[in-house]
Tab-separated table of C-alpha atoms in Angstrom:
chain	number	residue	atom	x	y	z
A	20	UNK	CA	0.000	0.000	0.000
A	21	UNK	CA	2.862	2.390	0.801
A	22	UNK	CA	4.542	1.706	-2.539
A	23	UNK	CA	1.318	2.052	-4.515
A	24	UNK	CA	0.364	5.254	-2.710
A	25	UNK	CA	3.807	6.713	-3.373
A	26	UNK	CA	3.618	5.950	-7.109
A	27	UNK	CA	0.123	7.439	-7.376
A	28	UNK	CA	1.095	10.559	-5.403
A	29	UNK	CA	4.294	11.059	-7.385
A	30	UNK	CA	2.396	10.879	-10.675
A	31	UNK	CA	-0.428	13.113	-9.420
A	32	UNK	CA	1.703	15.900	-7.967
A	33	UNK	CA	4.340	15.489	-10.658
A	34	UNK	CA	1.647	16.632	-13.090
A	35	UNK	CA	1.760	19.962	-11.211
A	36	UNK	CA	5.602	19.886	-11.117
A	37	UNK	CA	5.749	19.105	-7.412
A	38	UNK	CA	7.837	16.486	-5.623
A	39	UNK	CA	6.001	14.402	-3.035
A	40	UNK	CA	8.967	14.506	-0.646
A	41	UNK	CA	9.179	18.296	-0.907
A	42	UNK	CA	5.455	18.595	-0.167
A	43	UNK	CA	5.915	16.428	2.920
A	44	UNK	CA	3.455	13.528	2.975
A	45	UNK	CA	3.812	11.010	5.787
A	46	UNK	CA	3.735	7.207	5.239
A	47	UNK	CA	0.158	6.854	6.497
A	48	UNK	CA	-1.097	9.356	3.933
A	49	UNK	CA	0.839	7.538	1.224
A	50	UNK	CA	-0.679	4.199	2.203
A	51	UNK	CA	-4.209	5.619	2.310
A	52	UNK	CA	-3.819	7.044	-1.196
A	53	UNK	CA	-3.329	3.489	-2.453
A	54	UNK	CA	-7.027	2.895	-1.780
A	55	UNK	CA	-7.654	5.041	-4.856
A	56	UNK	CA	-6.848	1.905	-6.873
A	57	UNK	CA	-9.676	-0.042	-5.208
A	58	UNK	CA	-12.041	0.698	-8.089
A	59	UNK	CA	-14.954	-1.471	-9.173
A	60	UNK	CA	-13.156	-2.976	-12.224
A	61	UNK	CA	-10.135	-3.865	-10.080
A	62	UNK	CA	-12.267	-5.527	-7.400
A	63	UNK	CA	-14.242	-7.448	-10.032
A	64	UNK	CA	-11.003	-8.637	-11.663
A	65	UNK	CA	-9.580	-9.811	-8.342
A	66	UNK	CA	-12.827	-11.666	-7.615
A	67	UNK	CA	-12.647	-13.430	-10.971
A	68	UNK	CA	-8.995	-14.339	-10.392
A	69	UNK	CA	-9.988	-15.958	-7.098
A	70	UNK	CA	-12.901	-17.880	-8.623
A	71	UNK	CA	-11.415	-19.078	-11.930
A	72	UNK	CA	-8.996	-21.707	-10.495
A	73	UNK	CA	-11.850	-23.501	-8.706
A	74	UNK	CA	-14.476	-22.944	-11.391
A	75	UNK	CA	-14.578	-26.602	-12.588
A	76	UNK	CA	-15.285	-27.730	-9.004
A	77	UNK	CA	-17.772	-24.912	-8.401
A	78	UNK	CA	-19.956	-25.429	-11.466
A	79	UNK	CA	-21.405	-28.859	-10.487
A	80	UNK	CA	-22.602	-27.449	-7.169
A	81	UNK	CA	-24.488	-24.782	-9.138
A	82	UNK	CA	-26.347	-27.409	-11.145
A	83	UNK	CA	-24.388	-26.884	-14.379
A	84	UNK	CA	-24.626	-29.934	-16.716
A	85	UNK	CA	-21.613	-32.267	-16.807
A	86	UNK	CA	-21.086	-31.587	-20.514
A	87	UNK	CA	-20.612	-27.875	-19.812
A	88	UNK	CA	-18.304	-28.606	-16.869
A	89	UNK	CA	-16.087	-30.817	-19.065
A	90	UNK	CA	-16.004	-28.149	-21.770
A	91	UNK	CA	-14.920	-25.527	-19.236
A	92	UNK	CA	-12.221	-27.858	-17.906
A	93	UNK	CA	-10.898	-28.480	-21.439
A	94	UNK	CA	-10.848	-24.738	-22.133
A	95	UNK	CA	-8.967	-24.109	-18.884
A	96	UNK	CA	-6.350	-26.723	-19.785
A	97	UNK	CA	-5.959	-25.221	-23.263
A	98	UNK	CA	-5.402	-21.767	-21.777
A	99	UNK	CA	-2.858	-23.111	-19.279
A	100	UNK	CA	-0.935	-24.961	-22.016
A	101	UNK	CA	-0.738	-21.717	-24.007
A	102	UNK	CA	1.171	-20.002	-21.179
A	103	UNK	CA	4.200	-19.376	-23.391
A	104	UNK	CA	1.972	-17.462	-25.795
A	105	UNK	CA	0.985	-15.127	-22.938
A	106	UNK	CA	4.636	-14.545	-22.077
A	107	UNK	CA	5.569	-13.926	-25.712
A	108	UNK	CA	2.656	-11.518	-26.229
A	109	UNK	CA	3.632	-9.551	-23.139
A	110	UNK	CA	7.271	-9.317	-24.209
A	111	UNK	CA	6.279	-8.155	-27.696
A	112	UNK	CA	4.031	-5.461	-26.225
A	113	UNK	CA	6.857	-4.296	-23.970
A	114	UNK	CA	9.208	-4.048	-26.940
A	115	UNK	CA	6.523	-2.162	-28.896
A	116	UNK	CA	6.081	0.580	-26.298
A	117	UNK	CA	9.758	0.582	-25.363
A	118	UNK	CA	10.846	1.445	-28.885
A	119	UNK	CA	7.682	3.187	-30.032
A	120	UNK	CA	5.184	5.616	-28.542
A	121	UNK	CA	3.803	4.601	-25.115
A	122	UNK	CA	0.051	4.213	-24.883
A	123	UNK	CA	-2.484	3.890	-22.125
A	124	UNK	CA	-2.882	0.537	-20.358
A	125	UNK	CA	0.851	-0.184	-20.596
A	126	UNK	CA	0.356	-2.371	-17.520
A	127	UNK	CA	-1.226	-4.991	-19.807
A	128	UNK	CA	2.210	-6.045	-21.111
A	129	UNK	CA	3.808	-7.104	-17.781
A	130	UNK	CA	0.430	-8.498	-16.707
A	131	UNK	CA	0.442	-10.904	-19.659
A	132	UNK	CA	3.956	-12.044	-18.735
A	133	UNK	CA	2.986	-12.594	-15.092
A	134	UNK	CA	-0.158	-14.522	-16.060
A	135	UNK	CA	1.854	-16.698	-18.446
A	136	UNK	CA	4.468	-17.495	-15.803
A	137	UNK	CA	1.826	-18.432	-13.225
A	138	UNK	CA	-0.183	-20.508	-15.709
A	139	UNK	CA	3.006	-22.388	-16.562
A	140	UNK	CA	3.233	-23.592	-12.952
A	141	UNK	CA	-0.265	-25.075	-12.909
A	142	UNK	CA	-0.875	-28.804	-13.223
A	143	UNK	CA	-2.975	-28.221	-16.335
A	144	UNK	CA	-0.030	-26.655	-18.185
A	145	UNK	CA	1.711	-29.967	-18.877
A	146	UNK	CA	0.589	-32.857	-21.035
A	147	UNK	CA	2.927	-35.407	-19.410
A	148	UNK	CA	1.044	-37.588	-16.882
A	149	UNK	CA	2.478	-37.516	-13.391
A	150	UNK	CA	4.780	-34.610	-14.227
A	151	UNK	CA	5.633	-32.415	-11.262
A	152	UNK	CA	7.289	-29.021	-11.353
A	153	UNK	CA	10.642	-28.790	-9.639
A	154	UNK	CA	10.519	-26.599	-6.506
A	155	UNK	CA	13.452	-24.485	-7.703
A	156	UNK	CA	11.868	-23.805	-11.096
A	157	UNK	CA	8.531	-23.031	-9.461
A	158	UNK	CA	10.139	-20.593	-7.017
A	159	UNK	CA	11.958	-18.734	-9.812
A	160	UNK	CA	8.752	-18.473	-11.863
A	161	UNK	CA	6.679	-17.252	-8.921
A	162	UNK	CA	9.296	-14.651	-7.914
A	163	UNK	CA	9.545	-13.400	-11.497
A	164	UNK	CA	5.748	-13.220	-11.770
A	165	UNK	CA	5.607	-11.277	-8.484
A	166	UNK	CA	8.089	-8.715	-9.822
A	167	UNK	CA	6.054	-8.296	-12.994
A	168	UNK	CA	2.899	-7.867	-10.906
A	169	UNK	CA	4.612	-5.132	-8.874
A	170	UNK	CA	5.437	-3.463	-12.180
A	171	UNK	CA	1.770	-3.765	-13.179
A	172	UNK	CA	0.722	-2.030	-9.962
A	173	UNK	CA	3.294	0.750	-10.473
A	174	UNK	CA	2.200	1.405	-14.068
A	175	UNK	CA	-1.502	1.324	-13.167
A	176	UNK	CA	-1.015	3.609	-10.136
A	177	UNK	CA	1.040	6.096	-12.145
A	178	UNK	CA	-1.474	6.172	-14.977
A	179	UNK	CA	-4.355	6.641	-12.545
A	180	UNK	CA	-2.472	9.447	-10.781
A	181	UNK	CA	-2.026	11.353	-14.034
A	182	UNK	CA	-5.660	10.770	-14.963
A	183	UNK	CA	-6.801	12.082	-11.562
A	184	UNK	CA	-4.649	15.196	-11.949
A	185	UNK	CA	-5.985	15.873	-15.444
A	186	UNK	CA	-9.563	15.427	-14.198
A	187	UNK	CA	-9.022	17.759	-11.241
A	188	UNK	CA	-7.638	20.456	-13.527
A	189	UNK	CA	-10.835	20.236	-15.549
A	190	UNK	CA	-12.827	20.756	-12.328
A	191	UNK	CA	-10.477	23.305	-10.756
A	192	UNK	CA	-13.263	25.784	-10.063
A	193	UNK	CA	-14.781	23.341	-7.541
A	194	UNK	CA	-11.702	23.249	-5.309
A	195	UNK	CA	-11.270	25.473	-2.237
A	196	UNK	CA	-10.965	29.112	-3.276
A	197	UNK	CA	-7.952	30.984	-1.903
A	198	UNK	CA	-7.448	34.730	-1.454
A	199	UNK	CA	-3.883	35.857	-0.700
A	200	UNK	CA	-3.471	39.212	1.103
A	201	UNK	CA	0.054	40.621	1.143
A	202	UNK	CA	1.854	43.716	2.370
A	203	UNK	CA	4.049	43.702	-0.765
A	204	UNK	CA	3.490	42.759	-4.381
A	205	UNK	CA	3.941	39.109	-5.277
A	206	UNK	CA	5.238	37.761	-8.555
A	207	UNK	CA	2.074	35.893	-9.409
A	208	UNK	CA	0.180	36.024	-12.668
A	209	UNK	CA	-1.831	33.591	-14.663
A	210	UNK	CA	-5.139	33.027	-16.419
A	211	UNK	CA	-8.004	33.892	-14.079
A	212	UNK	CA	-5.783	35.507	-11.430
A	213	UNK	CA	-6.990	38.926	-10.239
A	214	UNK	CA	-4.722	41.441	-8.460
A	215	UNK	CA	-6.142	44.402	-6.489
A	216	UNK	CA	-4.417	47.324	-4.770
A	217	UNK	CA	-6.470	48.097	-1.633
A	218	UNK	CA	-4.641	51.367	-0.896
A	219	UNK	CA	-1.495	52.413	0.907
A	220	UNK	CA	-3.329	52.847	4.221
A	221	UNK	CA	-4.241	49.145	4.304
A	222	UNK	CA	-1.829	46.799	6.086
A	223	UNK	CA	-2.412	43.964	3.615
A	224	UNK	CA	-2.395	46.236	0.599
A	225	UNK	CA	-2.452	43.704	-2.240
A	226	UNK	CA	-5.208	41.165	-2.757
A	227	UNK	CA	-4.800	38.155	-5.054
A	228	UNK	CA	-7.910	36.172	-5.946
A	229	UNK	CA	-8.870	33.645	-8.605
A	230	UNK	CA	-6.727	30.948	-6.995
A	231	UNK	CA	-7.559	27.392	-6.026
A	232	UNK	CA	-5.944	25.222	-3.356
A	233	UNK	CA	-4.081	22.140	-4.509
A	234	UNK	CA	-2.706	21.080	-1.125
A	235	UNK	CA	-1.526	22.655	2.151
A	236	UNK	CA	1.353	21.462	4.270
A	237	UNK	CA	3.059	23.129	7.266
A	238	UNK	CA	1.768	26.646	6.496
A	239	UNK	CA	2.737	26.307	2.844
A	240	UNK	CA	-0.098	26.638	0.349
A	241	UNK	CA	0.276	25.164	-3.128
A	242	UNK	CA	-1.998	27.191	-5.391
A	243	UNK	CA	-3.227	27.087	-8.972
A	244	UNK	CA	-4.801	29.993	-10.850
A	245	UNK	CA	-8.149	29.412	-12.477
A	246	UNK	CA	-7.538	28.458	-16.087
A	247	UNK	CA	-4.260	26.727	-15.157
A	248	UNK	CA	-2.598	24.978	-18.106
A	249	UNK	CA	-0.230	22.082	-17.631
A	250	UNK	CA	2.176	23.041	-20.422
A	251	UNK	CA	2.743	26.697	-19.583
A	252	UNK	CA	1.497	27.808	-16.168
A	253	UNK	CA	3.224	27.763	-12.779
A	254	UNK	CA	2.158	26.183	-9.523
A	255	UNK	CA	2.534	28.806	-6.780
A	256	UNK	CA	3.928	28.035	-3.337
A	257	UNK	CA	2.904	30.675	-0.771
A	258	UNK	CA	4.084	30.493	2.846
A	259	UNK	CA	1.812	31.983	5.465
A	260	UNK	CA	3.812	34.460	7.578
A	261	UNK	CA	3.451	37.936	9.147
A	262	UNK	CA	3.454	39.638	5.735
A	263	UNK	CA	0.867	37.357	4.162
A	264	UNK	CA	-2.638	36.304	5.124
A	265	UNK	CA	-4.438	33.365	3.552
A	266	UNK	CA	-8.247	33.336	3.359
A	267	UNK	CA	-10.088	30.198	2.328
A	268	UNK	CA	-13.543	30.192	0.729
A	269	UNK	CA	-15.784	27.533	-0.793
A	270	UNK	CA	-15.176	26.772	-4.440
A	271	UNK	CA	-17.917	26.862	-7.032
A	272	UNK	CA	-20.168	23.859	-6.431
A	273	UNK	CA	-22.067	21.985	-9.155
A	274	UNK	CA	-25.741	22.706	-9.442
A	275	UNK	CA	-28.169	20.309	-7.780
């Protein structure tokens, strides 16, 4: 969970050109962010992975005809015996996006390799009667599959982090609105940012509005102007001190 949360956070805040260590997240926050991957498709896939190995034994108890049960068992054996095809397909996909243009769902390539390695260790993967896998070979295959599965998690978490960041930019107006009051002018400008001079007799003379809160840590506020663009605009880091006051307001909420 800590590793997955770190990868997701790094991808998310990296979209805004921030480093997760510089922002200052603690391990508990990192681990909790991993729950973002607990989506409905992921949970459904994990449920299917748990059910598929025992499906031939489960079907008779559900009243499925014997002919259908035998057909499912034959299909399962055919899939297991094609484990090398899964490995080869995964390696080819990895070569394709390594030497070409990366695409979404890159995690499918190492997933195919991991599935192929695990299928190769099943009893249905061999046609020789009484054949048993050597413990050393099985251990190597399982360790290699585990490493590929960790890679799958890293790729999926990173992709989801970037998707979440892109989605939040599209809904930036809904985030907490921030008004920065300062005794001196600040070098902040951007689309949607409004600067007002409240007069020389005012302690906090300059008022900056049109900002949205990305995250706050240890009196440091990471701010985005409305209309922020990933390719050109800056992420502002404002520290709350005696010369600056930070006011927080509700963002624009969707209509009900």
